[in-house]
Amino acid sequence: MFTPSATSQTNTPLPSLIAGDFPRVTRKVTIASGAGLLIAGTLLGRITASKKMVKSASASSDGSQTPNAVLAETVDATAADAEAIVYFTGEFNADQLTLGTGHTADSVRDGLRDLSIFL
């Protein structure tokens, strides 16, 4: 799993995040206020009630426990909602993803494959 450093917090995806030539579909989404500073490569889930995204954690019970997108750029949603670009499809290096508590590359791999996100 990728561990962020001060030098990795840019607004562009990590060069080694992208793997292969599988088509990548991107979209602008809203990251929920309070989600904090999220770096490119963070695995996101969608909160069912608000449709906003946060870092996916397996113990969540608001819908965000199910990963469904990869953050394409670093975003700070500490104090307010923020817009960010995410990948809804693509092939990514598992060791460059930032996974929430309770998730591992192996635990999310099959569910992501169903969404055309490949690790």
PDB file of N, CA and C in Angstrom, residues 30-95:
ATOM      1  N   THR A  30     -18.118  14.949  -5.891  1.00  0.00           N
ATOM      2  CA  THR A  30     -17.972  15.736  -4.673  1.00  0.00           C
ATOM      3  C   THR A  30     -17.415  14.849  -3.570  1.00  0.00           C
ATOM      4  N   ILE A  31     -16.326  15.306  -2.970  1.00  0.00           N
ATOM      5  CA  ILE A  31     -15.735  14.644  -1.807  1.00  0.00           C
ATOM      6  C   ILE A  31     -16.348  15.319  -0.576  1.00  0.00           C
ATOM      7  N   ALA A  32     -16.841  14.521   0.363  1.00  0.00           N
ATOM      8  CA  ALA A  32     -17.555  15.041   1.524  1.00  0.00           C
ATOM      9  C   ALA A  32     -16.644  15.805   2.477  1.00  0.00           C
ATOM     10  N   SER A  33     -17.166  16.896   2.986  1.00  0.00           N
ATOM     11  CA  SER A  33     -16.478  17.676   4.014  1.00  0.00           C
ATOM     12  C   SER A  33     -16.125  16.760   5.183  1.00  0.00           C
ATOM     13  N   GLY A  34     -14.927  16.945   5.709  1.00  0.00           N
ATOM     14  CA  GLY A  34     -14.461  16.114   6.816  1.00  0.00           C
ATOM     15  C   GLY A  34     -13.674  14.900   6.359  1.00  0.00           C
ATOM     16  N   ALA A  35     -13.616  14.671   5.047  1.00  0.00           N
ATOM     17  CA  ALA A  35     -12.873  13.516   4.528  1.00  0.00           C
ATOM     18  C   ALA A  35     -11.371  13.710   4.676  1.00  0.00           C
ATOM     19  N   GLY A  36     -10.936  14.954   4.863  1.00  0.00           N
ATOM     20  CA  GLY A  36      -9.517  15.228   5.059  1.00  0.00           C
ATOM     21  C   GLY A  36      -8.774  15.420   3.759  1.00  0.00           C
ATOM     22  N   LEU A  37      -7.462  15.351   3.860  1.00  0.00           N
ATOM     23  CA  LEU A  37      -6.594  15.454   2.698  1.00  0.00           C
ATOM     24  C   LEU A  37      -6.448  14.058   2.101  1.00  0.00           C
ATOM     25  N   LEU A  38      -6.923  13.884   0.902  1.00  0.00           N
ATOM     26  CA  LEU A  38      -6.859  12.592   0.216  1.00  0.00           C
ATOM     27  C   LEU A  38      -5.925  12.727  -0.969  1.00  0.00           C
ATOM     28  N   ILE A  39      -5.027  11.780  -1.122  1.00  0.00           N
ATOM     29  CA  ILE A  39      -4.056  11.850  -2.212  1.00  0.00           C
ATOM     30  C   ILE A  39      -4.518  11.017  -3.403  1.00  0.00           C
ATOM     31  N   ALA A  40      -3.992  11.349  -4.558  1.00  0.00           N
ATOM     32  CA  ALA A  40      -4.272  10.578  -5.766  1.00  0.00           C
ATOM     33  C   ALA A  40      -3.983   9.109  -5.484  1.00  0.00           C
ATOM     34  N   GLY A  41      -4.890   8.265  -5.915  1.00  0.00           N
ATOM     35  CA  GLY A  41      -4.748   6.829  -5.689  1.00  0.00           C
ATOM     36  C   GLY A  41      -5.564   6.316  -4.516  1.00  0.00           C
ATOM     37  N   THR A  42      -6.280   7.205  -3.825  1.00  0.00           N
ATOM     38  CA  THR A  42      -7.125   6.775  -2.716  1.00  0.00           C
ATOM     39  C   THR A  42      -8.356   6.059  -3.265  1.00  0.00           C
ATOM     40  N   LEU A  43      -8.686   4.931  -2.670  1.00  0.00           N
ATOM     41  CA  LEU A  43      -9.865   4.170  -3.051  1.00  0.00           C
ATOM     42  C   LEU A  43     -11.074   4.767  -2.341  1.00  0.00           C
ATOM     43  N   LEU A  44     -12.075   5.162  -3.121  1.00  0.00           N
ATOM     44  CA  LEU A  44     -13.231   5.877  -2.591  1.00  0.00           C
ATOM     45  C   LEU A  44     -14.492   5.035  -2.620  1.00  0.00           C
ATOM     46  N   GLY A  45     -15.393   5.354  -1.689  1.00  0.00           N
ATOM     47  CA  GLY A  45     -16.736   4.798  -1.679  1.00  0.00           C
ATOM     48  C   GLY A  45     -17.728   5.942  -1.638  1.00  0.00           C
ATOM     49  N   ARG A  46     -18.968   5.667  -2.041  1.00  0.00           N
ATOM     50  CA  ARG A  46     -19.998   6.710  -2.102  1.00  0.00           C
ATOM     51  C   ARG A  46     -20.964   6.558  -0.936  1.00  0.00           C
ATOM     52  N   ILE A  47     -21.197   7.652  -0.226  1.00  0.00           N
ATOM     53  CA  ILE A  47     -22.197   7.671   0.836  1.00  0.00           C
ATOM     54  C   ILE A  47     -23.571   7.650   0.169  1.00  0.00           C
ATOM     55  N   THR A  48     -24.384   6.677   0.511  1.00  0.00           N
ATOM     56  CA  THR A  48     -25.672   6.484  -0.157  1.00  0.00           C
ATOM     57  C   THR A  48     -26.581   7.698  -0.041  1.00  0.00           C
ATOM     58  N   ALA A  49     -26.732   8.255   1.140  1.00  0.00           N
ATOM     59  CA  ALA A  49     -27.678   9.348   1.372  1.00  0.00           C
ATOM     60  C   ALA A  49     -27.301  10.632   0.638  1.00  0.00           C
ATOM     61  N   SER A  50     -26.040  10.996   0.659  1.00  0.00           N
ATOM     62  CA  SER A  50     -25.614  12.280   0.085  1.00  0.00           C
ATOM     63  C   SER A  50     -25.029  12.159  -1.315  1.00  0.00           C
ATOM     64  N   LYS A  51     -24.653  10.959  -1.715  1.00  0.00           N
ATOM     65  CA  LYS A  51     -23.981  10.699  -3.002  1.00  0.00           C
ATOM     66  C   LYS A  51     -22.570  11.278  -3.046  1.00  0.00           C
ATOM     67  N   LYS A  52     -22.066  11.762  -1.911  1.00  0.00           N
ATOM     68  CA  LYS A  52     -20.703  12.282  -1.846  1.00  0.00           C
ATOM     69  C   LYS A  52     -19.745  11.137  -1.570  1.00  0.00           C
ATOM     70  N   MET A  53     -18.470  11.344  -1.918  1.00  0.00           N
ATOM     71  CA  MET A  53     -17.483  10.286  -1.782  1.00  0.00           C
ATOM     72  C   MET A  53     -16.516  10.572  -0.645  1.00  0.00           C
ATOM     73  N   VAL A  54     -16.013   9.486  -0.055  1.00  0.00           N
ATOM     74  CA  VAL A  54     -15.024   9.517   1.014  1.00  0.00           C
ATOM     75  C   VAL A  54     -14.104   8.321   0.827  1.00  0.00           C
ATOM     76  N   LYS A  55     -13.006   8.296   1.599  1.00  0.00           N
ATOM     77  CA  LYS A  55     -12.140   7.116   1.560  1.00  0.00           C
ATOM     78  C   LYS A  55     -12.961   5.925   2.040  1.00  0.00           C
ATOM     79  N   SER A  56     -12.960   4.858   1.291  1.00  0.00           N
ATOM     80  CA  SER A  56     -13.724   3.673   1.641  1.00  0.00           C
ATOM     81  C   SER A  56     -13.066   2.933   2.799  1.00  0.00           C
ATOM     82  N   ALA A  57     -13.863   2.622   3.815  1.00  0.00           N
ATOM     83  CA  ALA A  57     -13.400   1.835   4.968  1.00  0.00           C
ATOM     84  C   ALA A  57     -14.385   0.695   5.156  1.00  0.00           C
ATOM     85  N   SER A  58     -13.890  -0.509   5.373  1.00  0.00           N
ATOM     86  CA  SER A  58     -14.755  -1.683   5.398  1.00  0.00           C
ATOM     87  C   SER A  58     -15.791  -1.662   6.518  1.00  0.00           C
ATOM     88  N   ALA A  59     -15.534  -0.981   7.621  1.00  0.00           N
ATOM     89  CA  ALA A  59     -16.468  -0.966   8.750  1.00  0.00           C
ATOM     90  C   ALA A  59     -17.563   0.097   8.614  1.00  0.00           C
ATOM     91  N   SER A  60     -17.499   0.923   7.595  1.00  0.00           N
ATOM     92  CA  SER A  60     -18.532   1.939   7.412  1.00  0.00           C
ATOM     93  C   SER A  60     -19.871   1.262   7.117  1.00  0.00           C
ATOM     94  N   SER A  61     -20.950   1.957   7.416  1.00  0.00           N
ATOM     95  CA  SER A  61     -22.277   1.395   7.150  1.00  0.00           C
ATOM     96  C   SER A  61     -23.173   2.387   6.413  1.00  0.00           C
ATOM     97  N   ASP A  62     -22.554   3.363   5.767  1.00  0.00           N
ATOM     98  CA  ASP A  62     -23.301   4.398   5.058  1.00  0.00           C
ATOM     99  C   ASP A  62     -23.253   4.230   3.539  1.00  0.00           C
ATOM    100  N   GLY A  63     -22.751   3.096   3.078  1.00  0.00           N
ATOM    101  CA  GLY A  63     -22.596   2.842   1.644  1.00  0.00           C
ATOM    102  C   GLY A  63     -21.166   2.978   1.181  1.00  0.00           C
ATOM    103  N   SER A  64     -20.382   3.795   1.895  1.00  0.00           N
ATOM    104  CA  SER A  64     -18.999   4.035   1.462  1.00  0.00           C
ATOM    105  C   SER A  64     -18.079   2.856   1.745  1.00  0.00           C
ATOM    106  N   GLN A  65     -18.590   1.831   2.424  1.00  0.00           N
ATOM    107  CA  GLN A  65     -17.772   0.650   2.682  1.00  0.00           C
ATOM    108  C   GLN A  65     -17.484  -0.127   1.393  1.00  0.00           C
ATOM    109  N   THR A  66     -18.255   0.130   0.354  1.00  0.00           N
ATOM    110  CA  THR A  66     -18.060  -0.539  -0.931  1.00  0.00           C
ATOM    111  C   THR A  66     -17.266   0.374  -1.846  1.00  0.00           C
ATOM    112  N   PRO A  67     -16.021   0.022  -2.147  1.00  0.00           N
ATOM    113  CA  PRO A  67     -15.203   0.870  -3.022  1.00  0.00           C
ATOM    114  C   PRO A  67     -15.779   0.919  -4.429  1.00  0.00           C
ATOM    115  N   ASN A  68     -15.738   2.111  -5.035  1.00  0.00           N
ATOM    116  CA  ASN A  68     -16.235   2.189  -6.401  1.00  0.00           C
ATOM    117  C   ASN A  68     -15.515   3.191  -7.293  1.00  0.00           C
ATOM    118  N   ALA A  69     -14.443   3.810  -6.818  1.00  0.00           N
ATOM    119  CA  ALA A  69     -13.687   4.744  -7.666  1.00  0.00           C
ATOM    120  C   ALA A  69     -12.291   4.940  -7.092  1.00  0.00           C
ATOM    121  N   VAL A  70     -11.392   5.398  -7.943  1.00  0.00           N
ATOM    122  CA  VAL A  70     -10.010   5.710  -7.546  1.00  0.00           C
ATOM    123  C   VAL A  70      -9.809   7.200  -7.752  1.00  0.00           C
ATOM    124  N   LEU A  71      -9.373   7.889  -6.722  1.00  0.00           N
ATOM    125  CA  LEU A  71      -9.137   9.323  -6.798  1.00  0.00           C
ATOM    126  C   LEU A  71      -7.991   9.609  -7.769  1.00  0.00           C
ATOM    127  N   ALA A  72      -8.215  10.517  -8.710  1.00  0.00           N
ATOM    128  CA  ALA A  72      -7.226  10.815  -9.742  1.00  0.00           C
ATOM    129  C   ALA A  72      -6.303  11.966  -9.378  1.00  0.00           C
ATOM    130  N   GLU A  73      -6.681  12.755  -8.378  1.00  0.00           N
ATOM    131  CA  GLU A  73      -5.889  13.922  -7.997  1.00  0.00           C
ATOM    132  C   GLU A  73      -5.997  14.137  -6.493  1.00  0.00           C
ATOM    133  N   THR A  74      -5.022  14.783  -5.932  1.00  0.00           N
ATOM    134  CA  THR A  74      -5.048  15.099  -4.509  1.00  0.00           C
ATOM    135  C   THR A  74      -6.096  16.175  -4.258  1.00  0.00           C
ATOM    136  N   VAL A  75      -6.844  16.018  -3.156  1.00  0.00           N
ATOM    137  CA  VAL A  75      -7.903  16.968  -2.831  1.00  0.00           C
ATOM    138  C   VAL A  75      -7.975  17.138  -1.313  1.00  0.00           C
ATOM    139  N   ASP A  76      -8.267  18.358  -0.889  1.00  0.00           N
ATOM    140  CA  ASP A  76      -8.407  18.636   0.542  1.00  0.00           C
ATOM    141  C   ASP A  76      -9.870  18.933   0.854  1.00  0.00           C
ATOM    142  N   ALA A  77     -10.522  17.989   1.504  1.00  0.00           N
ATOM    143  CA  ALA A  77     -11.922  18.153   1.912  1.00  0.00           C
ATOM    144  C   ALA A  77     -12.007  18.146   3.430  1.00  0.00           C
ATOM    145  N   THR A  78     -11.014  18.754   4.068  1.00  0.00           N
ATOM    146  CA  THR A  78     -10.972  18.798   5.525  1.00  0.00           C
ATOM    147  C   THR A  78     -12.105  19.653   6.081  1.00  0.00           C
ATOM    148  N   ALA A  79     -12.271  20.866   5.572  1.00  0.00           N
ATOM    149  CA  ALA A  79     -13.217  21.817   6.157  1.00  0.00           C
ATOM    150  C   ALA A  79     -14.474  22.033   5.316  1.00  0.00           C
ATOM    151  N   ALA A  80     -14.462  21.606   4.075  1.00  0.00           N
ATOM    152  CA  ALA A  80     -15.615  21.829   3.200  1.00  0.00           C
ATOM    153  C   ALA A  80     -15.634  20.768   2.108  1.00  0.00           C
ATOM    154  N   ASP A  81     -16.812  20.560   1.513  1.00  0.00           N
ATOM    155  CA  ASP A  81     -16.892  19.679   0.353  1.00  0.00           C
ATOM    156  C   ASP A  81     -15.912  20.174  -0.705  1.00  0.00           C
ATOM    157  N   ALA A  82     -15.393  19.251  -1.487  1.00  0.00           N
ATOM    158  CA  ALA A  82     -14.465  19.610  -2.563  1.00  0.00           C
ATOM    159  C   ALA A  82     -14.780  18.773  -3.794  1.00  0.00           C
ATOM    160  N   GLU A  83     -14.580  19.360  -4.954  1.00  0.00           N
ATOM    161  CA  GLU A  83     -14.740  18.617  -6.198  1.00  0.00           C
ATOM    162  C   GLU A  83     -13.412  18.017  -6.591  1.00  0.00           C
ATOM    163  N   ALA A  84     -13.474  16.823  -7.171  1.00  0.00           N
ATOM    164  CA  ALA A  84     -12.257  16.137  -7.606  1.00  0.00           C
ATOM    165  C   ALA A  84     -12.586  15.203  -8.763  1.00  0.00           C
ATOM    166  N   ILE A  85     -11.577  14.906  -9.536  1.00  0.00           N
ATOM    167  CA  ILE A  85     -11.699  13.942 -10.629  1.00  0.00           C
ATOM    168  C   ILE A  85     -11.379  12.552 -10.081  1.00  0.00           C
ATOM    169  N   VAL A  86     -12.209  11.569 -10.470  1.00  0.00           N
ATOM    170  CA  VAL A  86     -11.980  10.181 -10.072  1.00  0.00           C
ATOM    171  C   VAL A  86     -11.999   9.291 -11.307  1.00  0.00           C
ATOM    172  N   TYR A  87     -11.377   8.135 -11.171  1.00  0.00           N
ATOM    173  CA  TYR A  87     -11.435   7.100 -12.210  1.00  0.00           C
ATOM    174  C   TYR A  87     -12.553   6.125 -11.850  1.00  0.00           C
ATOM    175  N   PHE A  88     -13.469   5.882 -12.805  1.00  0.00           N
ATOM    176  CA  PHE A  88     -14.501   4.874 -12.612  1.00  0.00           C
ATOM    177  C   PHE A  88     -14.162   3.575 -13.333  1.00  0.00           C
ATOM    178  N   THR A  89     -13.179   3.591 -14.213  1.00  0.00           N
ATOM    179  CA  THR A  89     -12.656   2.382 -14.833  1.00  0.00           C
ATOM    180  C   THR A  89     -11.159   2.565 -15.022  1.00  0.00           C
ATOM    181  N   GLY A  90     -10.464   1.462 -15.209  1.00  0.00           N
ATOM    182  CA  GLY A  90      -9.038   1.522 -15.489  1.00  0.00           C
ATOM    183  C   GLY A  90      -8.289   0.394 -14.837  1.00  0.00           C
ATOM    184  N   GLU A  91      -6.994   0.360 -15.117  1.00  0.00           N
ATOM    185  CA  GLU A  91      -6.097  -0.641 -14.542  1.00  0.00           C
ATOM    186  C   GLU A  91      -5.051   0.100 -13.724  1.00  0.00           C
ATOM    187  N   PHE A  92      -4.898  -0.313 -12.456  1.00  0.00           N
ATOM    188  CA  PHE A  92      -4.069   0.418 -11.506  1.00  0.00           C
ATOM    189  C   PHE A  92      -3.121  -0.519 -10.770  1.00  0.00           C
ATOM    190  N   ASN A  93      -1.975   0.020 -10.370  1.00  0.00           N
ATOM    191  CA  ASN A  93      -1.018  -0.735  -9.566  1.00  0.00           C
ATOM    192  C   ASN A  93      -1.532  -0.780  -8.128  1.00  0.00           C
ATOM    193  N   ALA A  94      -1.797  -1.965  -7.641  1.00  0.00           N
ATOM    194  CA  ALA A  94      -2.368  -2.142  -6.300  1.00  0.00           C
ATOM    195  C   ALA A  94      -1.479  -1.545  -5.225  1.00  0.00           C
ATOM    196  N   ASP A  95      -0.167  -1.624  -5.401  1.00  0.00           N
ATOM    197  CA  ASP A  95       0.737  -1.118  -4.363  1.00  0.00           C
ATOM    198  C   ASP A  95       0.821   0.404  -4.337  1.00  0.00           C
TER     199      ASP A  95
END
